[in-house]
């Protein structure tokens, strides 16, 4: 029983070495948790640990230091607020009006939108551990003891979205644009409220280092927007430093690393450590966090990004999120004179290229695999199928006209990350005159057959990836179709994670995708009580791929139905006549019996 509990982490064959290392790692985690439990009260009461040269400063001197410092540099738009505010209003007048209106509603009524569910009223006293959908209150227990799947209608993912504090970024931007002090006051008031209700290491908001990291990045953005405001008092500065120091410590103690394969969780942990370490060098451990994160991010980008540019988890929604992690961190490093290895540049380019290639003619993205709308830095609200806003950032950073198709305009994210300089760099690029072409991404198992506004995506379901299957669906050999300005065949998306496990599996099921199901069997095995585990029986492979100016042909197959009494292989071919503008889809079932 040494390897009991590993099932949810398997990414292929479990080698003896990987099993041994993982067993040792888990033993260390148990010992670390034991020590952490014993020290939580002391850690929670400890002030932020500062660099030796700052410890002798008075609180007033420390406050003046933060108000006046010019390095390190956060994102250009957040630092140059006057220029950014003017451009925001000039380039995005409607969005600016909505931002300010939403910020006032947030302050006056504690009401804002959350995770695509619409607006919620969080009442006068915000309860940070109450699930906004189910109204269930989560317990204040040691973070590692929290049962995340509770079967009572609550969904920790919704609670986590609230506690990522992304809405504070909107308040910070509203303050930078309008100068209304109540926005900055609300930021610090909500931070005080959050800290009081979420003691270090206790409750669901500390149960995932990823969530701690994302909260830290949003707090850094909000703080940068108003660090020169009169709302920042000595007491609030000391609280902010304490909270961020606690966040960095907690991430470092609870890294979501595994010898059996890492995911977007570990990447998020690293980004949190990098951003805290890079932008708060005043903290005693900042250099260690920064150095470790830089080393690991450069290593993980070659592991988690396939050679053709796709995120290895087999989800377009998580591709967007992982691209934000790498792209924004690349930008932050560049602003502070940190050069990243060539492999980082190469894979980042490929990720942008993959994104540009899978977008439908209307600019929206197909929702392959899980999509929960997760974001790194919530500068502007985006639908789950809105991925194109990342292309202008990539175009400006790399000077790449390929990522500036005709009609592609600047985004708010670009303004706040790259500032006026980034906007001007983008405007100087000539739009690409080349029409989007049919493309093959064999590592990802994605084939796009397109011409003009005719678009078909053929999905082999992450054919060659050995990454985790947490966010994959039973969608091998499925298709998406769009033509004449609208979509006709669509992936239904994700719907829910843990609030309803039956519905979770329904939306992952073979029957919910445009592929063939035999005798009610799933392509890959699933278990109702395991919402983030999917078997690996249907390892699809490409049989043939041809493309030219007149016709495309793609043929793929999978052995997922060889578990039937009479073993069956499903093969599907798609022929695309570009001049006549039609697709022919043919399914072949090879086997015996009925």
Coordinates of C-alpha atoms in Angstrom, one line a residue:
X1 CA 0.0 0.0 0.0
X2 CA 3.0 2.3 -0.3
X3 CA 1.6 3.9 -3.4
X4 CA -2.0 4.2 -2.3
X5 CA -3.4 7.6 -3.3
X6 CA -1.2 8.1 -6.3
X7 CA -3.9 7.4 -8.8
X8 CA -4.9 11.0 -9.2
X9 CA -1.3 12.0 -10.0
X10 CA -0.4 9.4 -12.6
X11 CA 0.8 10.8 -15.9
X12 CA 1.7 7.6 -17.6
X13 CA 3.8 4.7 -16.3
X14 CA 4.8 4.9 -12.7
X15 CA 8.5 4.2 -12.6
X16 CA 10.1 2.8 -9.4
X17 CA 12.3 5.9 -9.1
X18 CA 9.4 8.3 -9.5
X19 CA 7.4 6.3 -7.0
X20 CA 10.2 6.3 -4.5
X21 CA 10.9 10.1 -4.8
X22 CA 7.2 10.9 -4.5
X23 CA 6.9 8.7 -1.4
X24 CA 9.8 10.5 0.2
X25 CA 8.3 13.9 -0.8
X26 CA 5.0 13.1 0.8
X27 CA 6.7 12.0 4.0
X28 CA 8.5 15.3 4.1
X29 CA 5.2 17.1 3.6
X30 CA 3.7 15.3 6.5
X31 CA 6.7 16.3 8.7
X32 CA 6.5 19.9 7.4
X33 CA 2.8 20.1 8.2
X34 CA 3.4 18.8 11.7
X35 CA 6.0 21.6 12.3
X36 CA 3.8 24.2 10.6
X37 CA 0.8 23.4 12.9
X38 CA 2.9 23.9 15.9
X39 CA 4.2 27.2 14.8
X40 CA 1.2 28.9 13.2
X41 CA 0.2 31.1 16.1
X42 CA 3.8 32.4 16.4
X43 CA 4.1 33.0 12.6
X44 CA 0.7 34.7 12.5
X45 CA 1.7 37.2 15.1
X46 CA 5.2 37.9 13.7
X47 CA 5.7 41.2 11.8
X48 CA 7.1 41.1 8.3
X49 CA 10.8 40.2 8.2
X50 CA 12.7 43.0 6.5
X51 CA 16.2 43.3 5.1
X52 CA 18.8 44.3 7.8
X53 CA 19.3 47.8 6.4
X54 CA 15.6 48.5 6.8
X55 CA 15.1 47.1 10.3
X56 CA 16.7 50.2 11.9
X57 CA 14.3 52.6 10.0
X58 CA 11.4 54.1 11.8
X59 CA 7.9 53.3 10.5
X60 CA 7.6 56.8 9.0
X61 CA 10.9 56.4 7.2
X62 CA 9.8 53.0 5.8
X63 CA 6.5 54.6 4.6
X64 CA 8.4 57.4 2.8
X65 CA 10.7 54.8 1.3
X66 CA 7.8 53.0 -0.4
X67 CA 6.2 56.2 -1.5
X68 CA 9.4 57.5 -3.1
X69 CA 11.2 54.4 -4.4
X70 CA 11.7 54.1 -8.2
X71 CA 13.0 50.5 -8.3
X72 CA 12.1 47.7 -8.6
X73 CA 9.6 48.3 -11.4
X74 CA 6.2 46.9 -11.5
X75 CA 4.3 46.8 -14.8
X76 CA 4.8 50.1 -16.8
X77 CA 1.1 51.0 -16.9
X78 CA 0.7 50.6 -13.1
X79 CA 3.8 52.7 -12.4
X80 CA 3.1 55.6 -14.8
X81 CA -0.5 56.2 -13.7
X82 CA -1.0 59.7 -15.1
X83 CA -0.1 58.6 -18.7
X84 CA -2.0 55.4 -18.3
X85 CA -5.1 57.1 -17.0
X86 CA -5.1 59.5 -20.0
X87 CA -4.7 56.7 -22.6
X88 CA -7.2 54.5 -20.8
X89 CA -9.9 57.2 -21.2
X90 CA -8.8 58.0 -24.8
X91 CA -8.6 54.4 -26.1
X92 CA -11.3 52.7 -24.0
X93 CA -13.9 55.4 -23.1
X94 CA -16.8 52.9 -22.7
X95 CA -14.7 50.4 -20.7
X96 CA -13.5 53.3 -18.5
X97 CA -17.0 54.4 -17.7
X98 CA -18.0 50.8 -16.8
X99 CA -14.8 50.4 -14.7
X100 CA -15.6 53.5 -12.6
X101 CA -19.3 52.7 -12.3
X102 CA -18.4 49.1 -11.1
X103 CA -15.8 50.5 -8.7
X104 CA -18.4 52.8 -7.1
X105 CA -20.9 50.0 -6.8
X106 CA -18.1 47.9 -5.2
X107 CA -17.4 50.6 -2.6
X108 CA -21.0 51.7 -1.9
X109 CA -22.8 48.3 -1.9
X110 CA -20.0 45.7 -1.8
X111 CA -21.4 44.3 -5.1
X112 CA -19.3 43.0 -8.0
X113 CA -19.3 40.2 -10.6
X114 CA -17.6 36.9 -10.0
X115 CA -16.4 34.1 -12.3
X116 CA -19.1 34.7 -15.0
X117 CA -21.9 34.1 -12.6
X118 CA -23.0 37.8 -12.7
X119 CA -22.9 40.2 -9.8
X120 CA -23.1 39.2 -6.1
X121 CA -24.1 41.3 -3.1
X122 CA -21.4 40.6 -0.5
X123 CA -23.2 42.7 2.2
X124 CA -21.8 45.4 4.4
X125 CA -19.5 43.0 6.3
X126 CA -17.9 40.7 3.7
X127 CA -17.7 37.1 4.8
X128 CA -14.6 35.8 3.0
X129 CA -15.2 32.1 3.9
X130 CA -18.8 32.0 2.7
X131 CA -19.4 30.4 -0.8
X132 CA -21.3 33.1 -2.8
X133 CA -23.4 30.5 -4.7
X134 CA -24.4 28.0 -2.1
X135 CA -24.1 30.4 0.9
X136 CA -22.3 27.6 2.8
X137 CA -19.7 28.8 5.3
X138 CA -16.3 27.0 5.1
X139 CA -14.6 26.0 8.4
X140 CA -11.6 27.7 10.0
X141 CA -9.5 24.5 10.2
X142 CA -5.8 23.8 9.5
X143 CA -5.5 24.2 5.7
X144 CA -4.3 20.6 5.0
X145 CA -7.3 19.2 6.8
X146 CA -9.9 21.0 4.7
X147 CA -12.1 18.6 2.7
X148 CA -12.4 20.4 -0.6
X149 CA -15.1 18.1 -2.1
X150 CA -18.0 18.3 0.4
X151 CA -21.1 17.1 -1.5
X152 CA -23.2 19.8 0.0
X153 CA -23.6 22.1 -3.1
X154 CA -20.6 24.2 -2.2
X155 CA -17.7 24.7 -4.7
X156 CA -14.4 25.8 -3.3
X157 CA -13.4 27.1 -6.8
X158 CA -16.1 29.8 -6.5
X159 CA -14.9 30.7 -3.0
X160 CA -11.3 30.8 -4.2
X161 CA -12.2 33.2 -7.0
X162 CA -13.7 35.6 -4.4
X163 CA -10.5 35.3 -2.3
X164 CA -8.1 35.9 -5.2
X165 CA -9.1 39.5 -4.6
X166 CA -9.1 40.3 -8.3
X167 CA -11.7 43.0 -7.8
X168 CA -9.1 45.0 -5.9
X169 CA -7.1 45.4 -9.1
X170 CA -10.2 47.1 -10.6
X171 CA -10.4 49.4 -7.6
X172 CA -6.7 50.2 -8.0
X173 CA -7.2 51.1 -11.7
X174 CA -10.2 53.2 -10.8
X175 CA -8.2 55.1 -8.3
X176 CA -5.4 55.7 -10.8
X177 CA -7.8 57.0 -13.3
X178 CA -10.1 59.1 -11.2
X179 CA -8.0 59.9 -8.1
X180 CA -11.1 59.2 -5.9
X181 CA -9.7 58.4 -2.5
X182 CA -12.6 56.1 -1.5
X183 CA -11.3 53.6 -4.0
X184 CA -7.9 53.3 -2.3
X185 CA -9.5 53.4 1.1
X186 CA -11.7 50.4 0.1
X187 CA -8.6 48.4 -1.0
X188 CA -7.0 48.7 2.4
X189 CA -10.2 48.3 4.3
X190 CA -10.9 45.0 2.5
X191 CA -7.4 43.8 3.1
X192 CA -7.8 44.5 6.8
X193 CA -11.1 42.6 6.8
X194 CA -9.7 39.7 4.8
X195 CA -6.7 39.4 7.1
X196 CA -8.8 39.4 10.2
X197 CA -11.0 36.5 8.9
X198 CA -8.3 34.4 7.4
X199 CA -5.5 33.7 10.0
X200 CA -2.3 32.4 8.5
X201 CA -2.7 28.7 7.5
X202 CA -6.3 28.3 8.6
X203 CA -9.3 27.8 6.4
X204 CA -9.9 27.0 2.7
X205 CA -8.2 30.2 1.5
X206 CA -4.8 28.8 2.5
X207 CA -5.5 25.2 1.3
X208 CA -3.9 25.7 -2.1
X209 CA -0.6 27.5 -2.6
X210 CA -1.8 28.4 -6.1
X211 CA -4.7 30.5 -4.6
X212 CA -2.2 32.1 -2.2
X213 CA 0.0 33.0 -5.1
X214 CA -2.8 34.5 -7.2
X215 CA -4.0 36.6 -4.3
X216 CA -0.5 37.9 -3.8
X217 CA -0.2 39.0 -7.5
X218 CA -3.5 40.9 -7.3
X219 CA -2.5 42.5 -4.0
X220 CA 0.8 43.7 -5.5
X221 CA -1.1 45.3 -8.5
X222 CA -3.6 47.0 -6.2
X223 CA -0.9 48.2 -3.9
X224 CA 1.2 49.6 -6.7
X225 CA -1.8 51.6 -8.0
X226 CA -2.3 53.4 -4.7
X227 CA 1.1 53.3 -2.8
X228 CA 1.4 57.1 -3.2
X229 CA -2.1 57.8 -1.9
X230 CA -2.9 59.3 1.4
X231 CA -4.8 56.1 2.2
X232 CA -1.5 54.3 2.8
X233 CA -0.7 54.9 6.4
X234 CA 2.1 53.4 8.4
X235 CA -0.3 50.8 9.9
X236 CA -1.6 49.8 6.5
X237 CA 1.9 49.5 5.0
X238 CA 3.0 47.2 7.9
X239 CA -0.1 45.1 7.4
X240 CA 0.5 44.8 3.7
X241 CA 4.1 43.8 4.2
X242 CA 3.1 41.3 6.8
X243 CA 0.4 39.7 4.6
X244 CA 2.7 39.4 1.6
X245 CA 5.5 38.0 3.7
X246 CA 3.1 35.4 5.1
X247 CA 2.0 34.6 1.5
X248 CA 5.6 34.1 0.3
X249 CA 6.4 31.9 3.3
X250 CA 3.2 29.8 2.9
X251 CA 3.8 29.2 -0.8
X252 CA 7.4 28.2 -0.2
X253 CA 6.3 25.7 2.5
X254 CA 3.5 24.3 0.5
X255 CA 4.7 24.1 -3.1
X256 CA 2.5 22.0 -5.3
X257 CA 5.4 20.1 -6.9
X258 CA 5.2 16.4 -7.7
X259 CA 7.7 13.9 -9.1
X260 CA 4.8 12.4 -11.0
X261 CA 4.2 15.5 -13.1
X262 CA 3.5 19.2 -12.5
X263 CA 0.6 21.4 -13.6
X264 CA -0.5 25.0 -13.7
X265 CA -0.7 24.9 -9.9
X266 CA 3.1 24.6 -9.5
X267 CA 3.6 27.3 -12.1
X268 CA 1.2 29.6 -10.2
X269 CA 3.2 28.9 -7.0
X270 CA 6.4 29.9 -8.8
X271 CA 4.9 33.1 -10.3
X272 CA 3.7 34.1 -6.8
X273 CA 7.2 33.7 -5.4
X274 CA 8.8 35.5 -8.3
X275 CA 6.5 38.5 -8.2
X276 CA 6.8 38.9 -4.4
X277 CA 10.5 38.4 -4.4
X278 CA 11.1 40.7 -7.4
X279 CA 8.8 43.6 -6.4
X280 CA 9.3 43.5 -2.6
X281 CA 13.1 43.3 -2.2
X282 CA 12.6 44.8 1.2
X283 CA 11.5 41.4 2.5
X284 CA 14.3 39.3 4.1
X285 CA 13.6 36.2 1.9
X286 CA 12.9 38.0 -1.4
X287 CA 16.2 37.1 -3.0
X288 CA 15.7 33.4 -2.3
X289 CA 12.2 33.3 -3.5
X290 CA 13.1 35.2 -6.7
X291 CA 16.1 33.0 -7.5
X292 CA 14.3 29.8 -7.0
X293 CA 11.3 30.9 -9.0
X294 CA 13.4 32.0 -12.0
X295 CA 15.3 28.8 -12.1
X296 CA 12.2 26.6 -11.8
X297 CA 10.1 28.7 -14.3
X298 CA 12.8 28.3 -17.0
X299 CA 12.8 24.6 -16.4
X300 CA 9.0 24.1 -16.3
X301 CA 8.3 26.0 -19.5
X302 CA 10.2 23.2 -21.4
X303 CA 8.3 20.5 -19.5
X304 CA 4.8 22.0 -19.5
X305 CA 4.7 23.5 -22.9
X306 CA 4.7 21.0 -25.8
X307 CA 7.2 21.5 -28.7
X308 CA 4.3 22.8 -30.8
X309 CA 3.3 25.4 -28.3
X310 CA 0.3 23.9 -26.5
X311 CA 0.0 23.6 -22.7
X312 CA 0.4 20.0 -21.8
X313 CA -2.8 19.7 -19.8
X314 CA -4.9 19.5 -23.0
X315 CA -7.2 22.5 -22.4
X316 CA -7.5 25.7 -24.3
X317 CA -8.8 27.5 -21.2
X318 CA -5.7 26.5 -19.3
X319 CA -3.5 27.3 -22.2
X320 CA -4.7 30.9 -21.9
X321 CA -4.1 30.9 -18.2
X322 CA -0.6 29.3 -18.4
X323 CA 0.3 31.7 -21.2
X324 CA -0.6 34.6 -18.9
X325 CA 1.7 33.1 -16.2
X326 CA 4.6 32.9 -18.5
X327 CA 4.0 36.0 -20.6
X328 CA 3.3 38.4 -17.7
X329 CA 6.3 37.1 -15.8
X330 CA 8.5 37.5 -18.9
X331 CA 7.3 41.1 -19.1
X332 CA 7.9 41.8 -15.4
X333 CA 11.5 40.4 -15.7
X334 CA 12.2 42.4 -18.8
X335 CA 11.1 45.6 -17.0
X336 CA 13.6 44.9 -14.3
X337 CA 16.5 43.9 -16.5
X338 CA 16.3 40.2 -15.9
X339 CA 17.2 38.1 -19.0
X340 CA 15.5 34.7 -19.3
X341 CA 17.0 31.7 -21.1
X342 CA 16.4 31.2 -24.9
X343 CA 14.1 28.3 -24.3
X344 CA 11.7 30.6 -22.5
X345 CA 11.6 33.0 -25.5
X346 CA 11.1 30.1 -27.9
X347 CA 8.3 28.4 -26.0
X348 CA 6.5 31.7 -25.3
X349 CA 6.5 32.5 -29.0
X350 CA 5.1 29.0 -29.8
X351 CA 2.4 29.4 -27.2
X352 CA 1.3 32.7 -28.8
X353 CA 1.4 31.0 -32.3
X354 CA -0.8 28.1 -31.1
X355 CA -3.3 30.5 -29.6
X356 CA -3.5 32.6 -32.8
X357 CA -4.0 29.4 -34.8
X358 CA -6.8 27.9 -32.8
X359 CA -9.0 31.0 -32.7
X360 CA -12.2 30.9 -34.8
X361 CA -12.7 33.4 -37.6
X362 CA -14.7 35.6 -35.2
X363 CA -11.7 35.7 -32.8
X364 CA -13.3 33.5 -30.1
X365 CA -11.6 30.4 -28.8
X366 CA -12.9 26.8 -28.8
X367 CA -13.3 25.5 -25.3
X368 CA -11.4 22.2 -25.4
X369 CA -11.2 20.5 -22.1
X370 CA -11.9 22.3 -18.8
X371 CA -12.3 26.1 -18.8
X372 CA -13.1 27.8 -15.5
X373 CA -12.3 31.4 -16.6
X374 CA -9.2 31.5 -14.3
X375 CA -6.9 34.5 -14.8
X376 CA -3.6 35.7 -13.5
X377 CA -4.1 39.4 -13.2
X378 CA -7.6 40.5 -13.7
X379 CA -7.1 43.8 -15.5
X380 CA -10.2 43.6 -17.6
X381 CA -13.2 41.2 -17.4
X382 CA -13.0 38.6 -20.2
X383 CA -15.3 35.8 -21.2
X384 CA -13.9 32.3 -21.1
X385 CA -13.6 32.1 -24.9
X386 CA -11.9 35.5 -25.2
X387 CA -8.2 34.8 -25.7
X388 CA -7.2 37.2 -28.4
X389 CA -6.3 40.1 -26.0
X390 CA -2.9 38.3 -25.4
X391 CA -1.8 38.6 -29.0
X392 CA -1.2 42.4 -29.0
X393 CA 1.0 42.0 -26.0
X394 CA 3.0 39.3 -27.7
X395 CA 3.2 41.3 -30.9
X396 CA 4.7 44.4 -29.1
X397 CA 7.1 42.3 -27.0
X398 CA 8.5 40.3 -29.9
X399 CA 8.0 42.9 -32.6
X400 CA 5.9 40.3 -34.4
X401 CA 3.4 41.3 -37.1
X402 CA 2.2 37.7 -37.2
X403 CA 0.4 38.4 -34.0
X404 CA -1.3 41.5 -35.4
X405 CA -3.9 40.4 -37.8
X406 CA -6.1 43.0 -39.5
X407 CA -8.7 44.4 -37.2
X408 CA -6.8 43.3 -34.0
X409 CA -6.7 46.4 -31.7
X410 CA -4.8 47.1 -28.5
X411 CA -6.2 45.7 -25.3
X412 CA -6.5 47.1 -21.8
X413 CA -4.1 44.4 -20.6
X414 CA -1.5 45.7 -23.0
X415 CA -1.9 49.3 -21.8
X416 CA -1.5 48.4 -18.1
X417 CA 1.3 45.9 -18.6
X418 CA 3.4 47.7 -21.3
X419 CA 2.3 51.3 -20.9
X420 CA 2.4 54.0 -23.6
X421 CA 5.6 52.6 -25.0
X422 CA 4.1 49.2 -25.7
X423 CA 1.1 50.9 -27.4
X424 CA 3.4 52.8 -29.7
X425 CA 5.4 49.7 -30.5
X426 CA 2.3 47.9 -31.4
X427 CA 1.0 50.7 -33.6
X428 CA 4.2 50.8 -35.6
X429 CA 3.8 47.2 -36.6
X430 CA 2.2 46.6 -40.0
X431 CA -0.8 44.3 -39.8
X432 CA -0.2 40.8 -41.2
X433 CA -1.6 40.5 -44.7
X434 CA -1.5 36.7 -44.6
X435 CA -4.8 34.9 -44.3
X436 CA -5.0 32.3 -41.5
X437 CA -4.0 28.9 -42.9
X438 CA -4.8 25.3 -42.0
X439 CA -2.4 24.1 -39.3
X440 CA -1.3 20.9 -37.6
X441 CA -0.2 20.6 -34.0
X442 CA 0.6 16.9 -33.7
X443 CA 2.0 17.1 -30.1
X444 CA -1.2 18.7 -28.9
X445 CA -3.4 16.6 -31.2
X446 CA -5.0 19.7 -32.7
X447 CA -5.7 20.1 -36.4
X448 CA -7.3 23.3 -37.8
X449 CA -8.8 23.0 -41.3
X450 CA -9.7 26.5 -42.5
X451 CA -10.1 28.8 -45.4
X452 CA -11.5 32.3 -45.1
X453 CA -14.4 32.2 -42.7
X454 CA -14.7 28.4 -42.9
X455 CA -13.2 26.7 -39.8
X456 CA -13.1 23.1 -38.5
X457 CA -11.1 22.0 -35.5
X458 CA -10.2 18.3 -35.3
X459 CA -9.3 17.2 -31.8
X460 CA -7.1 14.2 -31.0
X461 CA -7.4 15.1 -27.3
X462 CA -3.8 15.9 -26.4
X463 CA -2.4 13.0 -28.4
X464 CA 1.3 12.9 -27.5
X465 CA 1.3 14.7 -24.1
X466 CA 2.3 12.9 -21.0
X467 CA 0.9 15.6 -18.8
X468 CA -1.8 15.3 -16.2
X469 CA -5.3 14.5 -17.3
X470 CA -7.0 16.6 -14.7
X471 CA -8.6 19.0 -17.2
X472 CA -9.1 16.7 -20.2
X473 CA -12.5 15.5 -21.4
X474 CA -13.6 12.4 -23.4
X475 CA -13.5 14.3 -26.7
X476 CA -11.0 12.3 -28.8
X477 CA -11.8 12.7 -32.6
X478 CA -14.3 15.4 -31.9
X479 CA -14.8 18.5 -34.1
X480 CA -15.8 22.1 -33.8
X481 CA -17.3 23.9 -36.9
X482 CA -17.7 27.6 -37.6
X483 CA -18.7 29.2 -41.0
X484 CA -20.4 32.2 -42.4
X485 CA -19.8 34.3 -39.3
X486 CA -21.1 31.9 -36.7
X487 CA -20.4 28.7 -34.8
X488 CA -22.4 25.5 -35.6
X489 CA -20.8 22.7 -33.7
X490 CA -19.4 23.6 -30.2
X491 CA -17.9 21.9 -27.2
X492 CA -20.3 22.5 -24.4
X493 CA -17.6 23.5 -22.0
X494 CA -17.2 22.7 -18.3
X495 CA -20.3 23.9 -16.4
X496 CA -19.2 22.9 -12.8
X497 CA -16.3 21.4 -10.9
X498 CA -17.2 20.0 -7.4
X499 CA -20.6 21.4 -6.5
X500 CA -22.3 18.7 -8.5
X501 CA -20.1 15.7 -9.4
X502 CA -22.7 14.0 -11.7
X503 CA -23.0 17.1 -13.8
X504 CA -19.2 17.5 -13.7
X505 CA -18.9 14.1 -15.4
X506 CA -21.8 14.7 -17.8
X507 CA -20.0 17.7 -19.3
X508 CA -16.7 15.7 -19.5
X509 CA -18.5 12.7 -21.1
X510 CA -18.1 11.2 -24.6
X511 CA -21.8 11.8 -25.3
X512 CA -21.4 15.5 -24.7
X513 CA -18.9 15.9 -27.5
X514 CA -19.1 15.6 -31.3
X515 CA -17.6 12.2 -31.5
X516 CA -18.7 8.5 -31.6
X517 CA -19.8 6.6 -28.4
X518 CA -20.2 2.8 -28.5
X519 CA -22.6 0.9 -26.2
X520 CA -22.7 3.6 -23.6
X521 CA -19.0 3.2 -22.9
X522 CA -16.8 6.2 -22.2
X523 CA -13.7 6.6 -24.3
X524 CA -11.6 6.9 -21.1
X525 CA -12.7 5.5 -17.7
X526 CA -14.1 7.9 -15.2
X527 CA -15.2 7.7 -11.6
X528 CA -18.0 9.9 -10.2
X529 CA -16.1 10.6 -6.9
X530 CA -12.9 11.6 -8.8
X531 CA -13.8 14.7 -10.7
X532 CA -10.2 15.4 -11.8
X533 CA -9.1 11.9 -12.9
X534 CA -9.6 10.6 -16.5
X535 CA -8.2 7.3 -17.7
X536 CA -5.8 7.0 -20.6
X537 CA -7.4 4.3 -22.7
X538 CA -8.2 6.4 -25.7
X539 CA -4.7 7.5 -26.7
X540 CA -5.5 8.9 -30.1
X541 CA -3.0 9.0 -32.9
X542 CA -2.8 10.6 -36.3
X543 CA -3.0 8.3 -39.3
X544 CA -2.8 10.9 -42.1
X545 CA -2.5 14.6 -42.5
X546 CA -2.4 16.5 -45.9
X547 CA -3.0 20.1 -46.7
X548 CA -2.7 22.2 -49.8
X549 CA -4.4 25.2 -51.4
X550 CA -7.4 23.1 -52.6
X551 CA -8.0 20.4 -50.0
X552 CA -7.2 19.2 -46.5
X553 CA -7.4 15.7 -45.2
X554 CA -6.9 14.5 -41.6
X555 CA -7.4 11.0 -40.3
X556 CA -7.1 9.9 -36.7
X557 CA -8.0 6.9 -34.6
X558 CA -8.2 5.8 -30.9
X559 CA -8.4 2.4 -29.2
X560 CA -10.6 3.5 -26.3
X561 CA -13.3 0.9 -27.2
X562 CA -10.9 -2.1 -27.2
X563 CA -12.3 -2.7 -23.6
X564 CA -15.5 -4.0 -25.2
X565 CA -16.0 -7.7 -25.5
X566 CA -15.4 -7.4 -29.2
X567 CA -12.5 -5.0 -29.4
X568 CA -13.2 -1.9 -31.6
X569 CA -11.0 0.9 -32.9
X570 CA -12.7 4.1 -33.9
X571 CA -11.2 5.9 -36.9
X572 CA -12.5 9.3 -38.2
X573 CA -11.5 11.1 -41.4
X574 CA -12.3 14.7 -42.3
X575 CA -11.9 16.0 -45.9
X576 CA -12.1 19.7 -46.5
X577 CA -12.8 21.0 -50.1
X578 CA -11.7 24.6 -49.8
X579 CA -13.1 25.8 -53.1
X580 CA -16.5 24.1 -52.8
X581 CA -16.5 25.0 -49.1
X582 CA -17.6 21.6 -47.6
X583 CA -16.3 19.1 -45.1
X584 CA -16.9 15.4 -45.3
X585 CA -16.7 13.5 -42.0
X586 CA -16.5 9.7 -42.2
X587 CA -16.4 7.4 -39.2
X588 CA -15.0 3.8 -39.3
X589 CA -15.4 1.2 -36.6
X590 CA -12.9 -1.6 -37.0
X591 CA -13.7 -4.8 -35.0
X592 CA -16.1 -7.8 -34.9
X593 CA -19.6 -8.3 -33.7
X594 CA -22.4 -5.7 -33.4

